[in-house]
Amino acid sequence: MRIERATLYLVEMPLVAPFVTSFGEQRVRRALLVALESGGRTGWGECVAGTGPWYSPETSDTARHVILDFVLPLLKGREIGHPSEFPALVAPIRGHAMAKAAVEAALWDLHAQREGVPLAALLGGTRDRVPAGVSVGIQPDVETLVSRVAGYVGEGYRRVKLKVKPGWDLEPLAAVRERFPDLPLSVDANAAYALADAAHLREFDRFGLLMVEQPLAHDDLVGHAQLAEALRTPLCLDESITSPGRAWEALELGACRILNVKQGRLGGLSAVLEVHELAQERGVPLWCGGMLETGIGRALNAAVASLPGFTLPHDISATDRYYREDIATPPFRLEDGHIRVPTRPGLGVEVDLARLQRYAVAMWAWRPRGGTDDEG
Ligand code: NPG
């Protein structure tokens, strides 16, 4: 396939409730969407980079710059036989995993549509539904947290992940654990602690958690390996795992026993498949992380989670956990604590163009022969 035209949309989607983590509060999901056109079809990719460089160094604006000025020009005049050719093509661009992943995702969608198969099947997925976990942000107080968790448990979510930070950890954990003694529970610190907190973090062991996710700095594999020795609860890494090579290093060092897989953070679906293979060889359990995706990214995550090595519940919740109205249809619903993996060709969701126009705050069009028309 040859890319005939690309359109980037910056959308601002209001969240049903603010989402608070150790790195800040989010009320709106600002997402850069990539639409690639080829042979009468449109492939979609969602860039998971946020408004500011808080979770990763990338932002939706750096991604737009890198995609328009560096990634798309490399596709100019190229015949792409298979999306797995893409990583080598963009290898000269250092970093910018989320920018690359968004374009790669649109190529996979286009390719799967052309083949007439769902993305999950193209990747080697083996499940038709995946267990849904819910990530619960930091709340104003413990009572509010317990009642929110009760609501999600009532809806059927299979695992609850609590966001923690210094000053919001043992007390909320104890309250949730007391109310739900058997609930599969995990915590995510988004890098809020230091190795000097090891004795404090060891207290987490008494709550029977599935895992402690990313307690230390994003670039501290050695620190995580040292902390792992001190804790009974398995460590899982998210922010630290920015490439398949980093996943290998983390496992070699003993920095984690579980991996959170996000295609954006890893640099695309080819990288996901590499990590999947590595994890299968080593018997390391995987699960799919989430970045408050619209239906476009959510559909891709469901396809990723359908791979055989993804054995733990995912941060893939129903659409209504974040959005009253999504730009892609149909919305993802919780069915017996699971999300259905789309079965239509490609991503398997439809982008509602009227809604896209409603939520878009800027748009850029790109054609191989011209430069960039800024229509923002
Ligand atoms: O369900 O999509 C979801 C969100 C899950 O907690 C979640 N995501 O640290 O993994 C994370 C966190 C996140 C959200 C990170 C937004 C970055 C941006």
mmCIF file with all atom_site columns, N, CA and C in Angstrom, residues 216-248:
data_model
loop_
_atom_site.group_PDB
_atom_site.id
_atom_site.type_symbol
_atom_site.label_atom_id
_atom_site.label_alt_id
_atom_site.label_comp_id
_atom_site.label_asym_id
_atom_site.label_entity_id
_atom_site.label_seq_id
_atom_site.pdbx_PDB_ins_code
_atom_site.Cartn_x
_atom_site.Cartn_y
_atom_site.Cartn_z
_atom_site.occupancy
_atom_site.B_iso_or_equiv
_atom_site.pdbx_formal_charge
_atom_site.auth_seq_id
_atom_site.auth_comp_id
_atom_site.auth_asym_id
_atom_site.auth_atom_id
_atom_site.pdbx_PDB_model_num
ATOM 1  N N  . LEU A 1 216 ? 9.188  3.192   41.462 1.00 0.00 ? 216 LEU A N  1
ATOM 2  C CA . LEU A 1 216 ? 10.342 4.108   41.421 1.00 0.00 ? 216 LEU A CA 1
ATOM 3  C C  . LEU A 1 216 ? 10.441 4.827   40.070 1.00 0.00 ? 216 LEU A C  1
ATOM 4  N N  . ALA A 1 217 ? 11.476 5.632   39.943 1.00 0.00 ? 217 ALA A N  1
ATOM 5  C CA . ALA A 1 217 ? 11.634 6.501   38.766 1.00 0.00 ? 217 ALA A CA 1
ATOM 6  C C  . ALA A 1 217 ? 11.599 5.720   37.446 1.00 0.00 ? 217 ALA A C  1
ATOM 7  N N  . HIS A 1 218 ? 11.156 6.416   36.411 1.00 0.00 ? 218 HIS A N  1
ATOM 8  C CA . HIS A 1 218 ? 10.978 5.779   35.102 1.00 0.00 ? 218 HIS A CA 1
ATOM 9  C C  . HIS A 1 218 ? 12.271 5.193   34.547 1.00 0.00 ? 218 HIS A C  1
ATOM 10 N N  . ASP A 1 219 ? 13.415 5.784   34.948 1.00 0.00 ? 219 ASP A N  1
ATOM 11 C CA . ASP A 1 219 ? 14.681 5.326   34.360 1.00 0.00 ? 219 ASP A CA 1
ATOM 12 C C  . ASP A 1 219 ? 15.530 4.520   35.352 1.00 0.00 ? 219 ASP A C  1
ATOM 13 N N  . ASP A 1 220 ? 14.907 3.999   36.390 1.00 0.00 ? 220 ASP A N  1
ATOM 14 C CA . ASP A 1 220 ? 15.679 3.329   37.448 1.00 0.00 ? 220 ASP A CA 1
ATOM 15 C C  . ASP A 1 220 ? 15.450 1.819   37.496 1.00 0.00 ? 220 ASP A C  1
ATOM 16 N N  . LEU A 1 221 ? 16.052 1.100   36.554 1.00 0.00 ? 221 LEU A N  1
ATOM 17 C CA . LEU A 1 221 ? 15.894 -0.355  36.553 1.00 0.00 ? 221 LEU A CA 1
ATOM 18 C C  . LEU A 1 221 ? 16.646 -0.988  37.717 1.00 0.00 ? 221 LEU A C  1
ATOM 19 N N  . VAL A 1 222 ? 17.829 -0.492  38.019 1.00 0.00 ? 222 VAL A N  1
ATOM 20 C CA . VAL A 1 222 ? 18.635 -1.084  39.092 1.00 0.00 ? 222 VAL A CA 1
ATOM 21 C C  . VAL A 1 222 ? 17.923 -0.906  40.438 1.00 0.00 ? 222 VAL A C  1
ATOM 22 N N  . GLY A 1 223 ? 17.378 0.275   40.667 1.00 0.00 ? 223 GLY A N  1
ATOM 23 C CA . GLY A 1 223 ? 16.623 0.533   41.896 1.00 0.00 ? 223 GLY A CA 1
ATOM 24 C C  . GLY A 1 223 ? 15.448 -0.435  42.023 1.00 0.00 ? 223 GLY A C  1
ATOM 25 N N  . HIS A 1 224 ? 14.747 -0.663  40.924 1.00 0.00 ? 224 HIS A N  1
ATOM 26 C CA . HIS A 1 224 ? 13.621 -1.612  40.974 1.00 0.00 ? 224 HIS A CA 1
ATOM 27 C C  . HIS A 1 224 ? 14.114 -3.024  41.286 1.00 0.00 ? 224 HIS A C  1
ATOM 28 N N  . ALA A 1 225 ? 15.269 -3.389  40.731 1.00 0.00 ? 225 ALA A N  1
ATOM 29 C CA . ALA A 1 225 ? 15.807 -4.725  41.008 1.00 0.00 ? 225 ALA A CA 1
ATOM 30 C C  . ALA A 1 225 ? 16.124 -4.857  42.502 1.00 0.00 ? 225 ALA A C  1
ATOM 31 N N  . GLN A 1 226 ? 16.641 -3.798  43.099 1.00 0.00 ? 226 GLN A N  1
ATOM 32 C CA . GLN A 1 226 ? 16.951 -3.834  44.531 1.00 0.00 ? 226 GLN A CA 1
ATOM 33 C C  . GLN A 1 226 ? 15.673 -3.881  45.360 1.00 0.00 ? 226 GLN A C  1
ATOM 34 N N  . LEU A 1 227 ? 14.689 -3.094  44.960 1.00 0.00 ? 227 LEU A N  1
ATOM 35 C CA . LEU A 1 227 ? 13.424 -3.082  45.692 1.00 0.00 ? 227 LEU A CA 1
ATOM 36 C C  . LEU A 1 227 ? 12.717 -4.438  45.596 1.00 0.00 ? 227 LEU A C  1
ATOM 37 N N  . ALA A 1 228 ? 12.812 -5.059  44.413 1.00 0.00 ? 228 ALA A N  1
ATOM 38 C CA . ALA A 1 228 ? 12.155 -6.361  44.196 1.00 0.00 ? 228 ALA A CA 1
ATOM 39 C C  . ALA A 1 228 ? 12.634 -7.389  45.225 1.00 0.00 ? 228 ALA A C  1
ATOM 40 N N  . GLU A 1 229 ? 13.896 -7.273  45.631 1.00 0.00 ? 229 GLU A N  1
ATOM 41 C CA . GLU A 1 229 ? 14.467 -8.199  46.630 1.00 0.00 ? 229 GLU A CA 1
ATOM 42 C C  . GLU A 1 229 ? 13.801 -8.016  47.983 1.00 0.00 ? 229 GLU A C  1
ATOM 43 N N  . ALA A 1 230 ? 13.380 -6.771  48.255 1.00 0.00 ? 230 ALA A N  1
ATOM 44 C CA . ALA A 1 230 ? 12.842 -6.448  49.575 1.00 0.00 ? 230 ALA A CA 1
ATOM 45 C C  . ALA A 1 230 ? 11.350 -6.769  49.704 1.00 0.00 ? 230 ALA A C  1
ATOM 46 N N  . LEU A 1 231 ? 10.650 -6.901  48.565 1.00 0.00 ? 231 LEU A N  1
ATOM 47 C CA . LEU A 1 231 ? 9.191  -7.087  48.605 1.00 0.00 ? 231 LEU A CA 1
ATOM 48 C C  . LEU A 1 231 ? 8.784  -8.518  48.228 1.00 0.00 ? 231 LEU A C  1
ATOM 49 N N  . ARG A 1 232 ? 7.719  -9.002  48.879 1.00 0.00 ? 232 ARG A N  1
ATOM 50 C CA . ARG A 1 232 ? 7.155  -10.303 48.453 1.00 0.00 ? 232 ARG A CA 1
ATOM 51 C C  . ARG A 1 232 ? 6.263  -10.100 47.226 1.00 0.00 ? 232 ARG A C  1
ATOM 52 N N  . THR A 1 233 ? 5.536  -8.988  47.207 1.00 0.00 ? 233 THR A N  1
ATOM 53 C CA . THR A 1 233 ? 4.612  -8.698  46.099 1.00 0.00 ? 233 THR A CA 1
ATOM 54 C C  . THR A 1 233 ? 5.419  -8.481  44.809 1.00 0.00 ? 233 THR A C  1
ATOM 55 N N  . PRO A 1 234 ? 4.975  -9.098  43.703 1.00 0.00 ? 234 PRO A N  1
ATOM 56 C CA . PRO A 1 234 ? 5.720  -8.880  42.451 1.00 0.00 ? 234 PRO A CA 1
ATOM 57 C C  . PRO A 1 234 ? 5.684  -7.422  42.013 1.00 0.00 ? 234 PRO A C  1
ATOM 58 N N  . LEU A 1 235 ? 6.789  -6.963  41.441 1.00 0.00 ? 235 LEU A N  1
ATOM 59 C CA . LEU A 1 235 ? 6.817  -5.632  40.838 1.00 0.00 ? 235 LEU A CA 1
ATOM 60 C C  . LEU A 1 235 ? 6.429  -5.774  39.363 1.00 0.00 ? 235 LEU A C  1
ATOM 61 N N  . CYS A 1 236 ? 5.724  -4.762  38.861 1.00 0.00 ? 236 CYS A N  1
ATOM 62 C CA . CYS A 1 236 ? 5.387  -4.676  37.439 1.00 0.00 ? 236 CYS A CA 1
ATOM 63 C C  . CYS A 1 236 ? 5.937  -3.346  36.960 1.00 0.00 ? 236 CYS A C  1
ATOM 64 N N  . LEU A 1 237 ? 6.473  -3.308  35.763 1.00 0.00 ? 237 LEU A N  1
ATOM 65 C CA . LEU A 1 237 ? 6.970  -2.026  35.246 1.00 0.00 ? 237 LEU A CA 1
ATOM 66 C C  . LEU A 1 237 ? 6.123  -1.538  34.073 1.00 0.00 ? 237 LEU A C  1
ATOM 67 N N  . ASP A 1 238 ? 5.957  -0.224  34.048 1.00 0.00 ? 238 ASP A N  1
ATOM 68 C CA . ASP A 1 238 ? 5.195  0.445   32.990 1.00 0.00 ? 238 ASP A CA 1
ATOM 69 C C  . ASP A 1 238 ? 6.100  1.508   32.355 1.00 0.00 ? 238 ASP A C  1
ATOM 70 N N  . GLU A 1 239 ? 6.214  2.681   32.986 1.00 0.00 ? 239 GLU A N  1
ATOM 71 C CA . GLU A 1 239 ? 6.979  3.796   32.417 1.00 0.00 ? 239 GLU A CA 1
ATOM 72 C C  . GLU A 1 239 ? 8.397  3.383   31.994 1.00 0.00 ? 239 GLU A C  1
ATOM 73 N N  . SER A 1 240 ? 9.011  2.461   32.744 1.00 0.00 ? 240 SER A N  1
ATOM 74 C CA . SER A 1 240 ? 10.407 2.065   32.456 1.00 0.00 ? 240 SER A CA 1
ATOM 75 C C  . SER A 1 240 ? 10.559 1.295   31.150 1.00 0.00 ? 240 SER A C  1
ATOM 76 N N  . ILE A 1 241 ? 9.480  0.674   30.690 1.00 0.00 ? 241 ILE A N  1
ATOM 77 C CA . ILE A 1 241 ? 9.618  -0.256  29.561 1.00 0.00 ? 241 ILE A CA 1
ATOM 78 C C  . ILE A 1 241 ? 9.293  0.476   28.259 1.00 0.00 ? 241 ILE A C  1
ATOM 79 N N  . THR A 1 242 ? 10.300 1.125   27.710 1.00 0.00 ? 242 THR A N  1
ATOM 80 C CA . THR A 1 242 ? 10.100 1.981   26.548 1.00 0.00 ? 242 THR A CA 1
ATOM 81 C C  . THR A 1 242 ? 10.486 1.310   25.220 1.00 0.00 ? 242 THR A C  1
ATOM 82 N N  . SER A 1 243 ? 10.932 0.059   25.292 1.00 0.00 ? 243 SER A N  1
ATOM 83 C CA . SER A 1 243 ? 11.287 -0.670  24.068 1.00 0.00 ? 243 SER A CA 1
ATOM 84 C C  . SER A 1 243 ? 11.417 -2.150  24.418 1.00 0.00 ? 243 SER A C  1
ATOM 85 N N  . PRO A 1 244 ? 11.406 -3.016  23.409 1.00 0.00 ? 244 PRO A N  1
ATOM 86 C CA . PRO A 1 244 ? 11.624 -4.438  23.695 1.00 0.00 ? 244 PRO A CA 1
ATOM 87 C C  . PRO A 1 244 ? 12.986 -4.660  24.382 1.00 0.00 ? 244 PRO A C  1
ATOM 88 N N  . GLY A 1 245 ? 13.982 -3.888  23.994 1.00 0.00 ? 245 GLY A N  1
ATOM 89 C CA . GLY A 1 245 ? 15.310 -4.017  24.606 1.00 0.00 ? 245 GLY A CA 1
ATOM 90 C C  . GLY A 1 245 ? 15.276 -3.705  26.098 1.00 0.00 ? 245 GLY A C  1
ATOM 91 N N  . ARG A 1 246 ? 14.529 -2.683  26.452 1.00 0.00 ? 246 ARG A N  1
ATOM 92 C CA . ARG A 1 246 ? 14.387 -2.325  27.875 1.00 0.00 ? 246 ARG A CA 1
ATOM 93 C C  . ARG A 1 246 ? 13.634 -3.417  28.640 1.00 0.00 ? 246 ARG A C  1
ATOM 94 N N  . ALA A 1 247 ? 12.677 -4.051  27.975 1.00 0.00 ? 247 ALA A N  1
ATOM 95 C CA . ALA A 1 247 ? 11.938 -5.150  28.630 1.00 0.00 ? 247 ALA A CA 1
ATOM 96 C C  . ALA A 1 247 ? 12.920 -6.275  28.947 1.00 0.00 ? 247 ALA A C  1
ATOM 97 N N  . TRP A 1 248 ? 13.776 -6.572  28.002 1.00 0.00 ? 248 TRP A N  1
ATOM 98 C CA . TRP A 1 248 ? 14.782 -7.630  28.200 1.00 0.00 ? 248 TRP A CA 1
ATOM 99 C C  . TRP A 1 248 ? 15.716 -7.258  29.356 1.00 0.00 ? 248 TRP A C  1
#
